[in-house]
GROMACS .gro file of C-alpha atoms in nm:
model
  396
    1GLY     CA    1   0.190  -1.572   0.095
    2TYR     CA    2   0.476  -1.343   0.189
    3GLY     CA    3   0.823  -1.418   0.321
    4ASN     CA    4   1.073  -1.224   0.529
    5TRP     CA    5   1.449  -1.241   0.573
    6THR     CA    6   1.602  -1.337   0.908
    7ASP     CA    7   1.949  -1.435   1.030
    8GLN     CA    8   1.855  -1.795   0.944
    9GLY     CA    9   1.748  -1.712   0.586
   10TRP     CA   10   1.411  -1.678   0.415
   11ASN     CA   11   1.094  -1.764   0.607
   12LEU     CA   12   0.780  -1.802   0.397
   13ARG     CA   13   0.428  -1.779   0.533
   14PHE     CA   14   0.205  -2.061   0.412
   15HIS     CA   15  -0.164  -2.021   0.487
   16GLY     CA   16  -0.486  -2.169   0.356
   17ASN     CA   17  -0.766  -2.411   0.423
   18VAL     CA   18  -0.812  -2.780   0.343
   19TYR     CA   19  -1.167  -2.882   0.260
   20LYS     CA   20  -1.377  -3.117   0.052
   21GLN     CA   21  -1.682  -3.024  -0.150
   22PRO     CA   22  -1.959  -3.280  -0.093
   23PRO     CA   23  -2.148  -3.396  -0.402
   24THR     CA   24  -2.443  -3.159  -0.438
   25SER     CA   25  -2.703  -3.149  -0.712
   26GLU     CA   26  -2.754  -2.839  -0.925
   27GLU     CA   27  -3.106  -2.807  -0.784
   28LYS     CA   28  -2.973  -2.807  -0.427
   29LEU     CA   29  -2.703  -2.555  -0.511
   30ASN     CA   30  -2.970  -2.329  -0.663
   31ASP     CA   31  -3.170  -2.348  -0.340
   32LEU     CA   32  -2.861  -2.270  -0.133
   33ALA     CA   33  -2.755  -1.983  -0.361
   34ASN     CA   34  -3.095  -1.821  -0.318
   35ILE     CA   35  -3.016  -1.780   0.052
   36PHE     CA   36  -2.759  -1.517  -0.045
   37LEU     CA   37  -2.961  -1.338  -0.313
   38ILE     CA   38  -3.195  -1.063  -0.191
   39ASP     CA   39  -3.515  -1.012  -0.400
   40THR     CA   40  -3.355  -1.220  -0.675
   41ASP     CA   41  -3.399  -1.582  -0.775
   42ILE     CA   42  -3.107  -1.763  -0.933
   43GLU     CA   43  -3.337  -1.860  -1.221
   44ASP     CA   44  -3.361  -1.489  -1.311
   45LEU     CA   45  -2.986  -1.466  -1.371
   46THR     CA   46  -2.801  -1.529  -1.696
   47PRO     CA   47  -2.650  -1.877  -1.740
   48GLU     CA   48  -2.302  -1.736  -1.671
   49GLN     CA   49  -2.421  -1.565  -1.353
   50GLN     CA   50  -2.602  -1.879  -1.239
   51ALA     CA   51  -2.284  -2.082  -1.282
   52GLN     CA   52  -2.083  -1.829  -1.079
   53ALA     CA   53  -2.345  -1.823  -0.803
   54ARG     CA   54  -2.346  -2.204  -0.782
   55ASN     CA   55  -1.965  -2.224  -0.778
   56LEU     CA   56  -1.936  -1.969  -0.500
   57THR     CA   57  -2.214  -2.133  -0.302
   58ALA     CA   58  -2.043  -2.470  -0.336
   59SER     CA   59  -1.728  -2.310  -0.191
   60ILE     CA   60  -1.921  -2.203   0.119
   61PHE     CA   61  -2.095  -2.532   0.193
   62VAL     CA   62  -1.784  -2.745   0.230
   63LEU     CA   63  -1.642  -2.996   0.476
   64GLN     CA   64  -1.328  -2.868   0.648
   65GLN     CA   65  -1.058  -3.132   0.688
   66ASP     CA   66  -0.876  -3.139   1.020
   67ASP     CA   67  -0.548  -3.309   1.108
   68GLN     CA   68  -0.425  -3.308   0.747
   69ASN     CA   69  -0.063  -3.279   0.637
   70VAL     CA   70   0.009  -3.042   0.350
   71THR     CA   71   0.310  -3.041   0.116
   72PHE     CA   72   0.409  -2.774  -0.135
   73ASN     CA   73   0.642  -2.746  -0.432
   74LEU     CA   74   0.806  -2.409  -0.496
   75ARG     CA   75   0.914  -2.289  -0.840
   76PRO     CA   76   1.039  -1.952  -0.972
   77ALA     CA   77   0.738  -1.753  -1.094
   78PRO     CA   78   0.782  -1.592  -1.437
   79THR     CA   79   0.473  -1.373  -1.403
   80ALA     CA   80   0.195  -1.272  -1.166
   81GLY     CA   81  -0.042  -0.979  -1.197
   82ALA     CA   82  -0.132  -0.726  -1.463
   83SER     CA   83   0.043  -0.391  -1.434
   84GLY     CA   84   0.174  -0.345  -1.785
   85GLU     CA   85   0.521  -0.436  -1.666
   86GLN     CA   86   0.717  -0.745  -1.757
   87GLY     CA   87   0.611  -1.020  -1.521
   88GLY     CA   88   0.312  -0.826  -1.390
   89GLY     CA   89   0.500  -0.580  -1.171
   90GLY     CA   90   0.597  -0.569  -0.809
   91ALA     CA   91   0.861  -0.845  -0.817
   92VAL     CA   92   1.125  -1.032  -1.016
   93THR     CA   93   1.173  -1.396  -1.109
   94PRO     CA   94   1.454  -1.549  -0.900
   95ASN     CA   95   1.729  -1.767  -1.042
   96GLY     CA   96   1.637  -2.058  -0.818
   97GLY     CA   97   1.422  -2.158  -0.525
   98ASN     CA   98   1.300  -2.496  -0.655
   99GLN     CA   99   1.217  -2.712  -0.354
  100ARG     CA  100   0.960  -2.930  -0.180
  101VAL     CA  101   0.828  -2.807   0.156
  102ARG     CA  102   0.628  -3.014   0.401
  103PHE     CA  103   0.418  -2.794   0.630
  104PRO     CA  104   0.529  -2.878   0.987
  105TYR     CA  105   0.185  -2.880   1.150
  106PRO     CA  106  -0.144  -3.058   1.072
  107THR     CA  107  -0.451  -2.854   0.984
  108THR     CA  108  -0.671  -2.720   1.265
  109SER     CA  109  -1.019  -2.843   1.349
  110GLN     CA  110  -1.145  -2.592   1.092
  111GLY     CA  111  -0.904  -2.712   0.824
  112ASP     CA  112  -0.680  -2.404   0.850
  113PHE     CA  113  -0.303  -2.394   0.831
  114ASP     CA  114  -0.094  -2.080   0.885
  115ALA     CA  115   0.271  -2.047   0.984
  116PHE     CA  116   0.609  -1.920   0.868
  117VAL     CA  117   0.838  -2.197   0.746
  118GLN     CA  118   1.208  -2.162   0.677
  119ILE     CA  119   1.285  -2.246   0.315
  120GLU     CA  120   1.608  -2.327   0.136
  121SER     CA  121   1.789  -2.032  -0.019
  122ASP     CA  122   1.935  -2.233  -0.307
  123GLY     CA  123   1.939  -1.989  -0.601
  124LEU     CA  124   1.747  -1.718  -0.414
  125ALA     CA  125   1.909  -1.380  -0.347
  126ASP     CA  126   1.970  -1.312   0.021
  127GLY     CA  127   1.733  -1.057   0.168
  128ASN     CA  128   2.021  -0.856   0.316
  129SER     CA  129   2.193  -0.818  -0.021
  130THR     CA  130   1.905  -0.731  -0.256
  131SER     CA  131   1.617  -0.486  -0.271
  132ASP     CA  132   1.432  -0.703  -0.523
  133ILE     CA  133   1.107  -0.872  -0.427
  134GLN     CA  134   1.130  -1.231  -0.549
  135ARG     CA  135   0.821  -1.428  -0.650
  136LEU     CA  136   0.771  -1.803  -0.631
  137ASN     CA  137   0.485  -2.016  -0.754
  138VAL     CA  138   0.347  -2.245  -0.484
  139TYR     CA  139   0.190  -2.574  -0.591
  140THR     CA  140  -0.001  -2.783  -0.338
  141GLU     CA  141   0.046  -3.157  -0.376
  142GLY     CA  142  -0.276  -3.349  -0.429
  143SER     CA  143  -0.474  -3.046  -0.546
  144ASN     CA  144  -0.513  -2.856  -0.870
  145ILE     CA  145  -0.682  -2.554  -0.709
  146GLY     CA  146  -0.454  -2.497  -0.409
  147ASN     CA  147  -0.189  -2.304  -0.603
  148ALA     CA  148  -0.070  -1.949  -0.539
  149THR     CA  149   0.220  -1.706  -0.575
  150ALA     CA  150   0.446  -1.615  -0.284
  151TYR     CA  151   0.660  -1.303  -0.243
  152LEU     CA  152   0.995  -1.284  -0.066
  153VAL     CA  153   1.006  -0.924   0.057
  154PRO     CA  154   1.332  -0.759   0.177
  155PRO     CA  155   1.347  -0.593   0.521
  156THR     CA  156   1.333  -0.234   0.389
  157GLY     CA  157   1.134  -0.050   0.125
  158PHE     CA  158   0.769   0.039   0.066
  159SER     CA  159   0.458  -0.180   0.080
  160ILE     CA  160   0.095  -0.101   0.015
  161ILE     CA  161  -0.173  -0.286   0.208
  162SER     CA  162  -0.491  -0.251   0.008
  163ASP     CA  163  -0.850  -0.343   0.073
  164ILE     CA  164  -1.038  -0.472  -0.233
  165ASP     CA  165  -1.414  -0.418  -0.202
  166ASP     CA  166  -1.531  -0.074  -0.313
  167ILE     CA  167  -1.176   0.050  -0.360
  168LEU     CA  168  -1.034  -0.182  -0.627
  169ARG     CA  169  -1.362  -0.328  -0.749
  170ILE     CA  170  -1.727  -0.218  -0.748
  171THR     CA  171  -1.902  -0.411  -0.473
  172LYS     CA  172  -2.152  -0.174  -0.307
  173ILE     CA  173  -2.159  -0.362   0.021
  174TYR     CA  174  -2.367  -0.076   0.159
  175GLN     CA  175  -2.652  -0.185  -0.072
  176PRO     CA  176  -2.726  -0.545   0.031
  177LYS     CA  177  -2.898  -0.660  -0.290
  178GLU     CA  178  -2.633  -0.508  -0.515
  179GLY     CA  179  -2.347  -0.615  -0.291
  180LEU     CA  180  -2.454  -0.979  -0.298
  181LEU     CA  181  -2.520  -0.981  -0.671
  182ASN     CA  182  -2.182  -0.819  -0.738
  183SER     CA  183  -2.012  -1.083  -0.526
  184PHE     CA  184  -2.209  -1.399  -0.599
  185ALA     CA  185  -2.327  -1.363  -0.956
  186ARG     CA  186  -2.183  -1.076  -1.157
  187PRO     CA  187  -1.831  -1.057  -1.299
  188PHE     CA  188  -1.597  -0.846  -1.088
  189VAL     CA  189  -1.561  -0.493  -1.227
  190GLN     CA  190  -1.277  -0.253  -1.150
  191TRP     CA  191  -1.356   0.076  -0.978
  192LYS     CA  192  -1.299   0.348  -1.238
  193ASN     CA  193  -0.931   0.382  -1.340
  194MET     CA  194  -0.784   0.249  -1.015
  195PRO     CA  195  -0.572  -0.010  -1.204
  196GLU     CA  196  -0.395   0.282  -1.375
  197ILE     CA  197  -0.300   0.428  -1.036
  198TYR     CA  198  -0.158   0.099  -0.910
  199ALA     CA  199   0.024   0.028  -1.235
  200ASN     CA  200   0.189   0.371  -1.218
  201TRP     CA  201   0.301   0.312  -0.860
  202SER     CA  202   0.438  -0.028  -0.959
  203ARG     CA  203   0.644   0.133  -1.237
  204SER     CA  204   0.756   0.446  -1.052
  205ILE     CA  205   0.828   0.323  -0.697
  206PRO     CA  206   1.126   0.086  -0.689
  207ASP     CA  207   1.058  -0.258  -0.540
  208PHE     CA  208   0.704  -0.170  -0.433
  209HIS     CA  209   0.535  -0.460  -0.255
  210PHE     CA  210   0.160  -0.500  -0.309
  211HIS     CA  211  -0.033  -0.679  -0.035
  212TYR     CA  212  -0.407  -0.729  -0.077
  213LEU     CA  213  -0.608  -0.777   0.242
  214THR     CA  214  -0.970  -0.887   0.246
  215THR     CA  215  -1.151  -1.030   0.544
  216THR     CA  216  -1.369  -1.238   0.315
  217PRO     CA  217  -1.354  -1.603   0.430
  218GLU     CA  218  -1.065  -1.799   0.284
  219GLN     CA  219  -1.258  -2.054   0.080
  220ILE     CA  220  -1.459  -1.799  -0.123
  221THR     CA  221  -1.173  -1.568  -0.225
  222ARG     CA  222  -1.075  -1.746  -0.548
  223ASN     CA  223  -1.267  -1.490  -0.755
  224TYR     CA  224  -1.090  -1.211  -0.568
  225MET     CA  225  -0.745  -1.347  -0.646
  226ASP     CA  226  -0.832  -1.416  -1.009
  227PHE     CA  227  -0.962  -1.061  -1.048
  228ILE     CA  228  -0.658  -0.901  -0.882
  229TYR     CA  229  -0.404  -1.094  -1.089
  230LYS     CA  230  -0.588  -1.004  -1.412
  231THR     CA  231  -0.631  -0.636  -1.323
  232TYR     CA  232  -0.369  -0.515  -1.075
  233PRO     CA  233   0.002  -0.571  -1.002
  234GLY     CA  234   0.086  -0.909  -0.854
  235GLY     CA  235   0.104  -0.929  -0.478
  236SER     CA  236   0.052  -1.133  -0.163
  237PHE     CA  237  -0.290  -1.194  -0.005
  238ASP     CA  238  -0.450  -1.207   0.337
  239THR     CA  239  -0.799  -1.347   0.392
  240ARG     CA  240  -1.020  -1.440   0.686
  241PRO     CA  241  -0.919  -1.774   0.842
  242LEU     CA  242  -1.184  -2.011   0.969
  243ASN     CA  243  -1.002  -2.093   1.293
  244PHE     CA  244  -1.188  -1.893   1.558
  245SER     CA  245  -0.990  -2.027   1.851
  246ASP     CA  246  -0.793  -1.700   1.859
  247VAL     CA  247  -1.035  -1.449   2.014
  248SER     CA  248  -0.836  -1.146   1.899
  249ALA     CA  249  -0.840  -1.271   1.541
  250THR     CA  250  -1.214  -1.332   1.557
  251LEU     CA  251  -1.320  -0.995   1.697
  252SER     CA  252  -1.071  -0.774   1.515
  253ILE     CA  253  -0.959  -0.977   1.217
  254ARG     CA  254  -0.837  -0.683   1.007
  255LYS     CA  255  -0.628  -0.538   1.290
  256TYR     CA  256  -0.490  -0.884   1.364
  257LEU     CA  257  -0.379  -0.931   1.003
  258LEU     CA  258  -0.239  -0.576   0.979
  259ASP     CA  259  -0.038  -0.625   1.298
  260ARG     CA  260   0.109  -0.945   1.162
  261VAL     CA  261   0.236  -0.779   0.843
  262PHE     CA  262   0.380  -0.479   1.030
  263GLU     CA  263   0.551  -0.704   1.285
  264THR     CA  264   0.698  -0.915   1.003
  265TYR     CA  265   0.858  -0.608   0.842
  266PRO     CA  266   0.948  -0.362   1.123
  267ARG     CA  267   1.176  -0.162   0.892
  268ARG     CA  268   0.942  -0.123   0.595
  269LYS     CA  269   0.707   0.170   0.544
  270PHE     CA  270   0.342   0.114   0.454
  271ILE     CA  271   0.073   0.284   0.249
  272LEU     CA  272  -0.277   0.189   0.366
  273MET     CA  273  -0.569   0.198   0.120
  274ALA     CA  274  -0.943   0.141   0.181
  275ASP     CA  275  -1.280   0.320   0.189
  276THR     CA  276  -1.502   0.486   0.449
  277SER     CA  277  -1.784   0.230   0.435
  278ASN     CA  278  -1.561  -0.013   0.623
  279SER     CA  279  -1.596   0.058   0.995
  280ASP     CA  280  -1.303  -0.157   1.109
  281VAL     CA  281  -1.073   0.027   0.867
  282MET     CA  282  -1.176   0.362   1.013
  283LYS     CA  283  -1.064   0.236   1.352
  284ALA     CA  284  -0.767   0.019   1.259
  285TYR     CA  285  -0.583   0.243   1.012
  286PRO     CA  286  -0.528   0.543   1.243
  287GLN     CA  287  -0.444   0.304   1.526
  288MET     CA  288  -0.161   0.155   1.320
  289THR     CA  289   0.018   0.491   1.321
  290LYS     CA  290   0.014   0.483   1.702
  291ASP     CA  291   0.102   0.116   1.745
  292PHE     CA  292   0.384   0.127   1.488
  293PRO     CA  293   0.534   0.477   1.497
  294GLY     CA  294   0.717   0.576   1.182
  295GLN     CA  295   0.595   0.283   0.973
  296VAL     CA  296   0.279   0.430   0.821
  297GLN     CA  297   0.379   0.647   0.525
  298CYS     CA  298   0.032   0.739   0.395
  299ILE     CA  299  -0.334   0.653   0.454
  300PHE     CA  300  -0.576   0.686   0.161
  301LEU     CA  301  -0.951   0.644   0.208
  302ARG     CA  302  -1.211   0.663  -0.066
  303ASN     CA  303  -1.511   0.859   0.063
  304THR     CA  304  -1.784   0.641  -0.084
  305SER     CA  305  -2.070   0.851   0.052
  306ALA     CA  306  -1.944   1.157  -0.135
  307THR     CA  307  -1.986   0.989  -0.473
  308ASP     CA  308  -2.243   0.714  -0.422
  309ASP     CA  309  -2.580   0.813  -0.275
  310GLY     CA  310  -2.646   0.444  -0.210
  311ASP     CA  311  -2.392   0.447   0.073
  312ARG     CA  312  -2.595   0.492   0.393
  313PHE     CA  313  -2.311   0.389   0.625
  314PRO     CA  314  -2.209   0.657   0.877
  315TYR     CA  315  -1.836   0.662   0.945
  316ASP     CA  316  -1.628   0.780   1.237
  317THR     CA  317  -1.329   1.005   1.165
  318SER     CA  318  -1.241   1.070   1.530
  319GLY     CA  319  -0.943   0.836   1.515
  320PHE     CA  320  -0.765   1.074   1.277
  321GLN     CA  321  -0.781   1.377   1.505
  322ASP     CA  322  -0.434   1.334   1.658
  323LEU     CA  323  -0.263   1.229   1.334
  324ASP     CA  324  -0.038   1.449   1.125
  325ARG     CA  325  -0.274   1.587   0.860
  326ASN     CA  326  -0.003   1.547   0.598
  327THR     CA  327  -0.013   1.168   0.634
  328TYR     CA  328  -0.371   1.090   0.528
  329MET     CA  329  -0.625   1.191   0.265
  330PHE     CA  330  -0.992   1.123   0.196
  331PHE     CA  331  -1.055   1.116  -0.178
  332THR     CA  332  -1.345   1.060  -0.416
  333VAL     CA  333  -1.200   0.941  -0.749
  334PRO     CA  334  -0.873   0.767  -0.845
  335ASP     CA  335  -0.746   1.076  -1.026
  336ASP     CA  336  -0.720   1.246  -0.686
  337LEU     CA  337  -0.418   1.019  -0.624
  338LYS     CA  338  -0.235   1.114  -0.943
  339GLY     CA  339   0.091   1.302  -0.912
  340LEU     CA  340   0.148   1.227  -0.543
  341ASP     CA  341   0.509   1.147  -0.453
  342ILE     CA  342   0.419   0.897  -0.185
  343SER     CA  343   0.767   0.749  -0.148
  344ASN     CA  344   0.885   1.095  -0.037
  345GLY     CA  345   0.592   1.147   0.198
  346GLN     CA  346   0.352   1.346  -0.022
  347CYS     CA  347   0.019   1.198   0.084
  348VAL     CA  348  -0.217   1.493   0.030
  349ASN     CA  349  -0.353   1.643  -0.288
  350THR     CA  350  -0.414   1.998  -0.167
  351THR     CA  351  -0.679   2.058  -0.435
  352ILE     CA  352  -0.912   1.801  -0.274
  353PRO     CA  353  -1.129   1.943   0.010
  354GLN     CA  354  -1.120   1.730   0.325
  355ASN     CA  355  -1.399   1.868   0.547
  356ILE     CA  356  -1.326   1.628   0.833
  357THR     CA  357  -1.518   1.678   1.159
  358PHE     CA  358  -1.329   1.414   1.364
  359SER     CA  359  -1.660   1.266   1.471
  360TRP     CA  360  -1.938   1.055   1.320
  361GLN     CA  361  -2.013   1.168   0.967
  362GLY     CA  362  -2.287   1.061   0.729
  363LEU     CA  363  -2.544   1.016   1.006
  364PRO     CA  364  -2.910   1.035   0.899
  365PHE     CA  365  -3.157   1.309   0.985
  366GLY     CA  366  -2.885   1.576   0.991
  367LEU     CA  367  -2.724   1.434   1.306
  368SER     CA  368  -2.367   1.466   1.175
  369LYS     CA  369  -2.158   1.767   1.257
  370ASP     CA  370  -2.167   2.016   0.971
  371SER     CA  371  -1.944   1.877   0.701
  372GLY     CA  372  -1.924   1.867   0.325
  373ALA     CA  373  -1.762   1.527   0.340
  374SER     CA  374  -2.084   1.334   0.287
  375HIS     CA  375  -2.373   1.394   0.050
  376TYR     CA  376  -2.676   1.165   0.045
  377PRO     CA  377  -3.048   1.177   0.121
  378ILE     CA  378  -3.164   1.213   0.478
  379GLY     CA  379  -3.427   0.939   0.439
  380THR     CA  380  -3.202   0.654   0.547
  381SER     CA  381  -3.341   0.299   0.546
  382TRP     CA  382  -3.222   0.158   0.876
  383MET     CA  383  -3.342  -0.189   0.779
  384ALA     CA  384  -3.117  -0.177   0.473
  385MET     CA  385  -2.831  -0.076   0.696
  386VAL     CA  386  -2.884  -0.377   0.922
  387PHE     CA  387  -2.873  -0.608   0.620
  388ALA     CA  388  -2.568  -0.427   0.486
  389ILE     CA  389  -2.383  -0.468   0.813
  390GLY     CA  390  -2.451  -0.842   0.795
  391LEU     CA  391  -2.314  -0.845   0.442
  392ALA     CA  392  -2.009  -0.652   0.555
  393ALA     CA  393  -1.935  -0.927   0.806
  394ILE     CA  394  -1.913  -1.170   0.514
  395LEU     CA  395  -1.735  -0.958   0.257
  396LEU     CA  396  -1.506  -0.725   0.452
   0.00000   0.00000   0.00000
């Protein structure tokens, strides 16, 4: 979670889901896992991959617990993340903050809980007197898996909001079979040298807040968090809640979560990171510059179709037409981001061609406007695209 400073002190956002896993036999879990594996049977996987597929499947087929009360214990966090810095980068260990917090509301009908709660400032530095980001470990009473790290973020400074799939790790959501195997069975693998880029930003940009946003459903993001904390600087997380009573959150979940972070920190500046295979990003990111003038510092988008001929997703760049061209960049490899002084507004590597048409790009059969921004075979499999879009609804 993340916390902000107000006139009343620190407010920390607690969010999660309460559920129970029903007893399920290994044979049944194998049958259920096969639902998510295209042209692959779980018996064809290695023992390690089978175990991961069963564990993730068990996290999907759960019983949400409504009307539950949740209590947390907060402790100073000595470390979180892997950036090469002491403590994992992105934050410091506070001198205090030990306390017990009872969440003020019961869980929803879907088992969700999500709200800001005022916490005691005993031993914590006031947000109006420090630029440090302070990290706290959060332990959920009655559970040994409901633990996390929270970040108390001052009102000013820089934050990055980063997608995960196909920008921080290799997922290939645009190839349904590969995307599901990479998510359900195979170990998570970093995308090229992206950890080096994030580690450098953590070291070179003072008090840089990392926020990782995935619209993967809450209960199956444990592998995501484990991967991030072992590979990238420590940071707060946003995931897809299961409570669909909020129509805006259901239909535009990424924009809903982005808005919430921006509204929480109206004086901070944000770097937005994702890739072009994600259609809601292509709409939401440029819209953030219009909805929150002056808060978006840079937008970086990996052009997956330029480097991976398996990406058959067309993408719409029309939302960027009215934006300052010095505030966003489409890139192909992590090294394209090296040397940029993003805290001083340098968002463009002028050696990287952009070739943006401000229209749909990557369409099959030569239907795109002439552009060098996408390179893949014309023979697009529309059936594969339909499956991939369904996968994107789960993973993005």
